[in-house]
mmCIF file of C-alpha atoms and ligand atoms in Angstrom:
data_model
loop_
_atom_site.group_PDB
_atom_site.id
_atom_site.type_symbol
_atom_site.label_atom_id
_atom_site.label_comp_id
_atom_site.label_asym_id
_atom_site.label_seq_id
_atom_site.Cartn_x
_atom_site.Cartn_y
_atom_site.Cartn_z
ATOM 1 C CA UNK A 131 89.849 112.656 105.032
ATOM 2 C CA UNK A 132 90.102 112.762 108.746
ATOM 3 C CA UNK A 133 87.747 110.536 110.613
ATOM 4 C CA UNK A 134 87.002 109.618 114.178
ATOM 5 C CA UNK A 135 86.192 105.854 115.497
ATOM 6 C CA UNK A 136 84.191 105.470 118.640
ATOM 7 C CA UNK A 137 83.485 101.728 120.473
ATOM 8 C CA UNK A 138 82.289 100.277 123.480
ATOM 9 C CA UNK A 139 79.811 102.921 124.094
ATOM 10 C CA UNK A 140 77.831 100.718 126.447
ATOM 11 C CA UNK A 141 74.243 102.914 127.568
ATOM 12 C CA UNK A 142 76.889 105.556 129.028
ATOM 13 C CA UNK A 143 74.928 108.382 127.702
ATOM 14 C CA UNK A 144 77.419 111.183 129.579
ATOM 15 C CA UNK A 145 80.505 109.777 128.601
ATOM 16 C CA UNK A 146 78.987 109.482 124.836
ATOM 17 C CA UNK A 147 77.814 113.268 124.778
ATOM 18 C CA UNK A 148 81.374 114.624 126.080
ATOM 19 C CA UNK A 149 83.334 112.518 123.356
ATOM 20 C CA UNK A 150 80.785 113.710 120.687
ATOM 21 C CA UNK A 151 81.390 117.510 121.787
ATOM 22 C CA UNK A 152 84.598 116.594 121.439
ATOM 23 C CA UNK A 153 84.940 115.309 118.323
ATOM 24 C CA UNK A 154 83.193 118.282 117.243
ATOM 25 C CA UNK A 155 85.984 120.466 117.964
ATOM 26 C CA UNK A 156 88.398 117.656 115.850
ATOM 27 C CA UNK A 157 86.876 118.823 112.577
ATOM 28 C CA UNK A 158 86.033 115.348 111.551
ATOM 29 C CA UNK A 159 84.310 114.465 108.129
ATOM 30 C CA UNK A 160 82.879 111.329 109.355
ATOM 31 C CA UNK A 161 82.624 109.615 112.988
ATOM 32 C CA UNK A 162 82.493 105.286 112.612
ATOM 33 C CA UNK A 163 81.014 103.062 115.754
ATOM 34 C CA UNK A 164 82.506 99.866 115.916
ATOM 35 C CA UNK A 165 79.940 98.301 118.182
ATOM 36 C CA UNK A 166 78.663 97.810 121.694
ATOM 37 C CA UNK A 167 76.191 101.171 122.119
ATOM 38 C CA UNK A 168 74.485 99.363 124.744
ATOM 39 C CA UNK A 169 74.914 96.719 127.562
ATOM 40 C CA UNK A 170 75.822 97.792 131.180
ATOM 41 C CA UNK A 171 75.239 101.581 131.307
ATOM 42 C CA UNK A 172 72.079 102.858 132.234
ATOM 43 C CA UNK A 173 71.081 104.875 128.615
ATOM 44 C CA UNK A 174 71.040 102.399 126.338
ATOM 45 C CA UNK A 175 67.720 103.710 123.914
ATOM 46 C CA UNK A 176 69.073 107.559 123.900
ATOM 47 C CA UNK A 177 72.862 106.089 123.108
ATOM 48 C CA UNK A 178 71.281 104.478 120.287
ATOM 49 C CA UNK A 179 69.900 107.372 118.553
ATOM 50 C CA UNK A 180 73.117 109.415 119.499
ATOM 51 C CA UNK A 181 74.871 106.936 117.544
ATOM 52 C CA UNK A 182 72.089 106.705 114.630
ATOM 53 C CA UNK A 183 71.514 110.693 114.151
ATOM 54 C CA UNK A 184 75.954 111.068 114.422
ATOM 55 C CA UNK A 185 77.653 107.866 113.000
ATOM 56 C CA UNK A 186 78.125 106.579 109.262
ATOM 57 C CA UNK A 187 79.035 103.683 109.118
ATOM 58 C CA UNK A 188 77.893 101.692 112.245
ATOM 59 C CA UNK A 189 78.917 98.048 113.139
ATOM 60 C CA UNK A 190 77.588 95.177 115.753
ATOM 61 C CA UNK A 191 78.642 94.803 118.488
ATOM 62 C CA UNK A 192 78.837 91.242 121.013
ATOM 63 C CA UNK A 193 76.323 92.987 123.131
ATOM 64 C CA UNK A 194 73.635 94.177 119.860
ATOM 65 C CA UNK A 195 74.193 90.476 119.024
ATOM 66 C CA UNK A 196 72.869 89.111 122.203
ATOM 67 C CA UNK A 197 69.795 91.856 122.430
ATOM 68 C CA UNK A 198 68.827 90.715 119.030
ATOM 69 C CA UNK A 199 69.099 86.807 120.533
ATOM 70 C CA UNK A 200 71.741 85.611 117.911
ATOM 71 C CA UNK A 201 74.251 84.498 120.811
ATOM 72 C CA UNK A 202 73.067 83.337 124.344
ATOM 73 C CA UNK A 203 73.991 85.071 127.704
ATOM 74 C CA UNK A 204 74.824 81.873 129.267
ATOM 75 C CA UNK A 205 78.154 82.368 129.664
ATOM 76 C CA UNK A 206 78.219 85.817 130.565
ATOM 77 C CA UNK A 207 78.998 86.414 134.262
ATOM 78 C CA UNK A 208 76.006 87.630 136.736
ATOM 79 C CA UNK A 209 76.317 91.186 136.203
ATOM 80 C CA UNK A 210 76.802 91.512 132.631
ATOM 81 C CA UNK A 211 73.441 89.204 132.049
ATOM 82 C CA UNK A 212 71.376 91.034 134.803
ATOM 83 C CA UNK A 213 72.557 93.913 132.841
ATOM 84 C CA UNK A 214 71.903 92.523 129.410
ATOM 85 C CA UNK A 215 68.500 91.471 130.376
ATOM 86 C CA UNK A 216 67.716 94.752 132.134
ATOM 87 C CA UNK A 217 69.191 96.630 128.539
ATOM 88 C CA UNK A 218 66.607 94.473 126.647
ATOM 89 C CA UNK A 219 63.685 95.251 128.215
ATOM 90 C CA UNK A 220 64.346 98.882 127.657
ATOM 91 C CA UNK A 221 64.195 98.461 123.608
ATOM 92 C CA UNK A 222 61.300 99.198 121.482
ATOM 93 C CA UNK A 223 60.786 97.605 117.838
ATOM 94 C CA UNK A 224 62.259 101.008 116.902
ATOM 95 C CA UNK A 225 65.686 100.535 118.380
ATOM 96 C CA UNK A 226 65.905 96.800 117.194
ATOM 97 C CA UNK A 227 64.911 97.860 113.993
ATOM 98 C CA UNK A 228 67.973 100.330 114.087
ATOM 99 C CA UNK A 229 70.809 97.608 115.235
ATOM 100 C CA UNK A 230 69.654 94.960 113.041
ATOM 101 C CA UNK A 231 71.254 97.682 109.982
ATOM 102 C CA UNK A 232 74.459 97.448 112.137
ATOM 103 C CA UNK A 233 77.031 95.785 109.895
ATOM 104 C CA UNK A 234 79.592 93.043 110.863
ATOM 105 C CA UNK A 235 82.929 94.267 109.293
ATOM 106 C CA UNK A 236 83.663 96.759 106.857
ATOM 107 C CA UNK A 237 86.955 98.300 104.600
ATOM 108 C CA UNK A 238 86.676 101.274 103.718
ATOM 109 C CA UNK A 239 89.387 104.320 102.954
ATOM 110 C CA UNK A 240 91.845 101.207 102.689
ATOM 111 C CA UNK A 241 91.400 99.919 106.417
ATOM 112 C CA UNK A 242 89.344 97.826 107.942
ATOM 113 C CA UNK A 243 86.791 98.425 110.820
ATOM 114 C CA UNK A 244 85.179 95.385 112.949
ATOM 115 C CA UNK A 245 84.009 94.951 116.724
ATOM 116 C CA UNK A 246 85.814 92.146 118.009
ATOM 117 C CA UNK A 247 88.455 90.188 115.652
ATOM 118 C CA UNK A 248 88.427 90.678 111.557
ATOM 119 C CA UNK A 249 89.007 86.320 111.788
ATOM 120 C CA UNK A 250 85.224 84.991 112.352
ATOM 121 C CA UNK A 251 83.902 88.634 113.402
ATOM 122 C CA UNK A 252 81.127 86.647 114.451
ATOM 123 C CA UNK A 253 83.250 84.617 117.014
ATOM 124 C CA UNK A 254 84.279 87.639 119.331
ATOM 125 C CA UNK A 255 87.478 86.909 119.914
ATOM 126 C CA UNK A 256 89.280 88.785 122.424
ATOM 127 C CA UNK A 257 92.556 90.089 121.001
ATOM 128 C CA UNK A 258 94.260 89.958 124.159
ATOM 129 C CA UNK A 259 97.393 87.807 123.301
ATOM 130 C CA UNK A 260 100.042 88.032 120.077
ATOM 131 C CA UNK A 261 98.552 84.376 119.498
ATOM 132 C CA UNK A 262 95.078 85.319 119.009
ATOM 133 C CA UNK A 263 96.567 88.575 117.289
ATOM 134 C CA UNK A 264 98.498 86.415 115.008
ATOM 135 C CA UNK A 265 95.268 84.885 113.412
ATOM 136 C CA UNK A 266 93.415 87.899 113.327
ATOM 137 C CA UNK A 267 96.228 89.241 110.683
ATOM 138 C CA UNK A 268 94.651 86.613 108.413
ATOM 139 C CA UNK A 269 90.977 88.211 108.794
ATOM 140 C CA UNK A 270 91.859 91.198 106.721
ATOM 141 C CA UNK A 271 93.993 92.543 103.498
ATOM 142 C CA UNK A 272 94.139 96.442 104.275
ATOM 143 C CA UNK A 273 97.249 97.671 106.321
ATOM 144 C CA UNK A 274 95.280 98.542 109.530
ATOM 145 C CA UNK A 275 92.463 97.032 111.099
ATOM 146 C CA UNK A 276 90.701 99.455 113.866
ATOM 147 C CA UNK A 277 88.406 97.276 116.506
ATOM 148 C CA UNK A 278 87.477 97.216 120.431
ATOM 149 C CA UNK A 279 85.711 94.874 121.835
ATOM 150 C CA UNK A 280 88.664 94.324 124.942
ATOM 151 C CA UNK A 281 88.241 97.877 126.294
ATOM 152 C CA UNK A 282 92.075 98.171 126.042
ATOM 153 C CA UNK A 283 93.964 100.926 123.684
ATOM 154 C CA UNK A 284 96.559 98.390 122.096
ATOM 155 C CA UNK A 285 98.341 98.310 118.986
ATOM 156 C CA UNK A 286 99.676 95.129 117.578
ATOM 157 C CA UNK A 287 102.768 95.347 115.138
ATOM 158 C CA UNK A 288 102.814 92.270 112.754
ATOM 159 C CA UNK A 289 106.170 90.971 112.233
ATOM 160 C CA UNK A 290 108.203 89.685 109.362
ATOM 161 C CA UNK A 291 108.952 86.282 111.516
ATOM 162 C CA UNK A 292 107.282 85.338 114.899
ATOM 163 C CA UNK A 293 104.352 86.639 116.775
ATOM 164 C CA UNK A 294 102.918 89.976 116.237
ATOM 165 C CA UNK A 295 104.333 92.820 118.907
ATOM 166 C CA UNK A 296 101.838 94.800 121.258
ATOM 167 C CA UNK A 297 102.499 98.176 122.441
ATOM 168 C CA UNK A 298 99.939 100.248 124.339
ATOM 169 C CA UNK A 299 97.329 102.107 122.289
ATOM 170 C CA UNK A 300 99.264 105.977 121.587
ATOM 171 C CA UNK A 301 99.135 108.396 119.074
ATOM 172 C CA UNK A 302 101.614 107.269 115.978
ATOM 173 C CA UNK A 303 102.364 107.675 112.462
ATOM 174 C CA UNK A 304 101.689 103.299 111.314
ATOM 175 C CA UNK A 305 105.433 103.087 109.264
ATOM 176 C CA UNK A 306 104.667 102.079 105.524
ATOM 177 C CA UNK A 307 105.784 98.221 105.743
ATOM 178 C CA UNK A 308 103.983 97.384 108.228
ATOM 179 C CA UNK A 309 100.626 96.015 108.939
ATOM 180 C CA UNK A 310 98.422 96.715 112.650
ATOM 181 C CA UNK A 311 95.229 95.850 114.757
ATOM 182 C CA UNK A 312 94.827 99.117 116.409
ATOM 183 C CA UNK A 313 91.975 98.915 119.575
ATOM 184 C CA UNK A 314 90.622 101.974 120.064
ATOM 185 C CA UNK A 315 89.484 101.581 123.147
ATOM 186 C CA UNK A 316 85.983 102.273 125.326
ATOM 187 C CA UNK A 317 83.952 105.449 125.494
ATOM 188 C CA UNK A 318 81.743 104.415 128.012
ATOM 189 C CA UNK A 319 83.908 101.787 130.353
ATOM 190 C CA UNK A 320 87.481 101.989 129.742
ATOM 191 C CA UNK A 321 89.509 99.265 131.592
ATOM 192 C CA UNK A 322 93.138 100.381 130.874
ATOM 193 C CA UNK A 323 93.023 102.058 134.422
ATOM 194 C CA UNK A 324 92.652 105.291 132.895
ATOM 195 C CA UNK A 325 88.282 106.224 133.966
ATOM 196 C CA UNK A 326 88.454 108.933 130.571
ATOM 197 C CA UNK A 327 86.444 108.076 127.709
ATOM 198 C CA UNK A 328 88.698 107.030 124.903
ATOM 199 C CA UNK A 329 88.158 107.269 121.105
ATOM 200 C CA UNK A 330 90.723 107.985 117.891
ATOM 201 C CA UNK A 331 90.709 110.087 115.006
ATOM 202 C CA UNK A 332 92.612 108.978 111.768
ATOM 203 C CA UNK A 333 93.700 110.810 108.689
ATOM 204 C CA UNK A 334 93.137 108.673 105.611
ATOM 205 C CA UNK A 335 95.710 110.379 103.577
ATOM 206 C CA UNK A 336 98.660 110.884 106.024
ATOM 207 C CA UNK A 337 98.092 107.755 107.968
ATOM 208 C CA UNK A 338 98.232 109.140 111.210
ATOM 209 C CA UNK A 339 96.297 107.861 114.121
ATOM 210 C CA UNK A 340 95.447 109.765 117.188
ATOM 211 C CA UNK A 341 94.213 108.523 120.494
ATOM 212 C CA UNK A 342 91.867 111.065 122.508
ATOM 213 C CA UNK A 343 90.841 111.018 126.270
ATOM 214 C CA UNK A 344 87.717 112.734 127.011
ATOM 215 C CA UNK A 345 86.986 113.693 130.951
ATOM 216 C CA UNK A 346 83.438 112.874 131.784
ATOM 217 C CA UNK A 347 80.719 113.201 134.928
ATOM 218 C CA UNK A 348 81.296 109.919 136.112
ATOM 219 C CA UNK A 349 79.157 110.255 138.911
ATOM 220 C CA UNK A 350 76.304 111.317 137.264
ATOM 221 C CA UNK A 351 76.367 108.000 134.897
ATOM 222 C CA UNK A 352 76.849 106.303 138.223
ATOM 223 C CA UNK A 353 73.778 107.657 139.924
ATOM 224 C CA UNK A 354 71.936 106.936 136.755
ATOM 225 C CA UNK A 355 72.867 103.326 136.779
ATOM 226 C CA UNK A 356 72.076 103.030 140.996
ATOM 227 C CA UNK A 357 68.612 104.656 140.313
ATOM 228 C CA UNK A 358 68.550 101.605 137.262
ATOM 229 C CA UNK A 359 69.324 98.923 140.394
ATOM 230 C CA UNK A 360 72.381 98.377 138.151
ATOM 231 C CA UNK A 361 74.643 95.931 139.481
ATOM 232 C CA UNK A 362 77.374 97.498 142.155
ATOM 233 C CA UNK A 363 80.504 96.012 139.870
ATOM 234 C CA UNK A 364 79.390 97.655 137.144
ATOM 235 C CA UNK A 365 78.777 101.272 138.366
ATOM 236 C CA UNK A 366 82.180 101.008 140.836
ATOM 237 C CA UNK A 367 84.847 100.410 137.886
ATOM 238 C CA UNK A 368 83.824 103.111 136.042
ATOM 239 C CA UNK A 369 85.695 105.262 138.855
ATOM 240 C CA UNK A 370 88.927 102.941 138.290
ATOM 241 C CA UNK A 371 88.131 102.074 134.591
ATOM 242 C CA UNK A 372 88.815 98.929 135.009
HETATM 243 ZN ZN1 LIG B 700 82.257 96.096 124.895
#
């Protein structure tokens, strides 16, 4: 079975419709979101039902979490809680009704799909570091684990002794001993410098995972979010994506 995984979606409603055209033309029997439709971009109600009418299984996200008040804003910076507060006001019951199915983790085909970290999914740890990596190898029995959360397409390797390895997120047959947290990066914000949307397909079968970049109209979303009142940081990186 070949599948795709999208994440990190975040209200960008024209980087979401360019990687789901896209997909299209990948054959896919299934697409999986692994949280984060909303939060920052300026579409976060029509992202929702993108995801809901296109997705199978669907996951929460740090940002759902927050809409649905299950983890405070406090220590967000200024921008990302003007933002949450501004994506919150734009739900009905209808779309909170539709993220409260979102699941935490799941394992399925013989990996394993969460958000943030498959060690306390709840926790949203950033796996940023071969330290943090190393625990999350505990979270999870399959061979892979696919997850976002960081924005960042990285692979970590783990090792027989020491620390787990991380390479940058490319397109790579996973080698038979070994296990892997694979982030798949952002659709709707990438930060690896790199402004295309990013997603991965996977065959279940052959074990080979394939990273996508998607162009988008980045200056439409922009627009979108100024017209919003948006805040400035958030609708400049998309340019860098960063
Ligand atoms: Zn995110």
């Amino acid at each position: 079975m070949r599948i795709a995984l999208i994440s990190d979606i975040h209200g960008n409603l024209e980087a979401l419709t360019e990687v789901l055209s896209d997909i299209e033309k990948q054959k896919v029997d299934k697409i999986h979101c692994l949280g984060d439709v909303l939060g920052y971009g300026s579409d976060p109600v029509a992202c929702l039902h993108l995801i809901e009418k296109h997705c199978d299984i669907k996951l929460i996200g740090n940002h759902e979490y927050a809409v649905l008040g299950l983890v405070s804003t406090d220590n967000y910076n200024t921008a990302a809680r003007t933002a949450a507060d501004w994506t919150r006001d734009q739900l009905t019951d209808v779309e909170l009704a539709l993220i409260s199915d979102y699941e935490m983790m799941r394992s399925v085909e013989n990996i394993t799909l969460v958000h943030a970290s498959p060690n306390e999914p709840d926790r949203w740890h950033y796996l940023l570091t071969p330290d943090v990596a190393s625990r999350a190898f505990g979270g999870f029995d399959d061979r892979i684990c696919f997850h976002g959360h960081t924005h960042v397409p990285t692979i970590f390797v783990e090792l027989a002794e020491g620390l787990p390895r991380v390479i940058a997120g490319h397109s790579f047959l996973p080698g038979e001993d070994n296990r892997y947290l694979i982030n798949i990066g952002s659709v709707g914000q990438p930060r690896d410098n790199d402004p295309r949307a990013c997603y991965v397909t996977f065959e279940t079968e052959e074990y080979e995972v394939e990273y996508h970049r998607v162009e988008y109209d980045i200056a439409a979303a922009q627009s979108k979010m100024a017209q919003a009142d948006l805040p400035e940081m958030l609708i400049n990186r998309l340019s860098f994506g960063r």
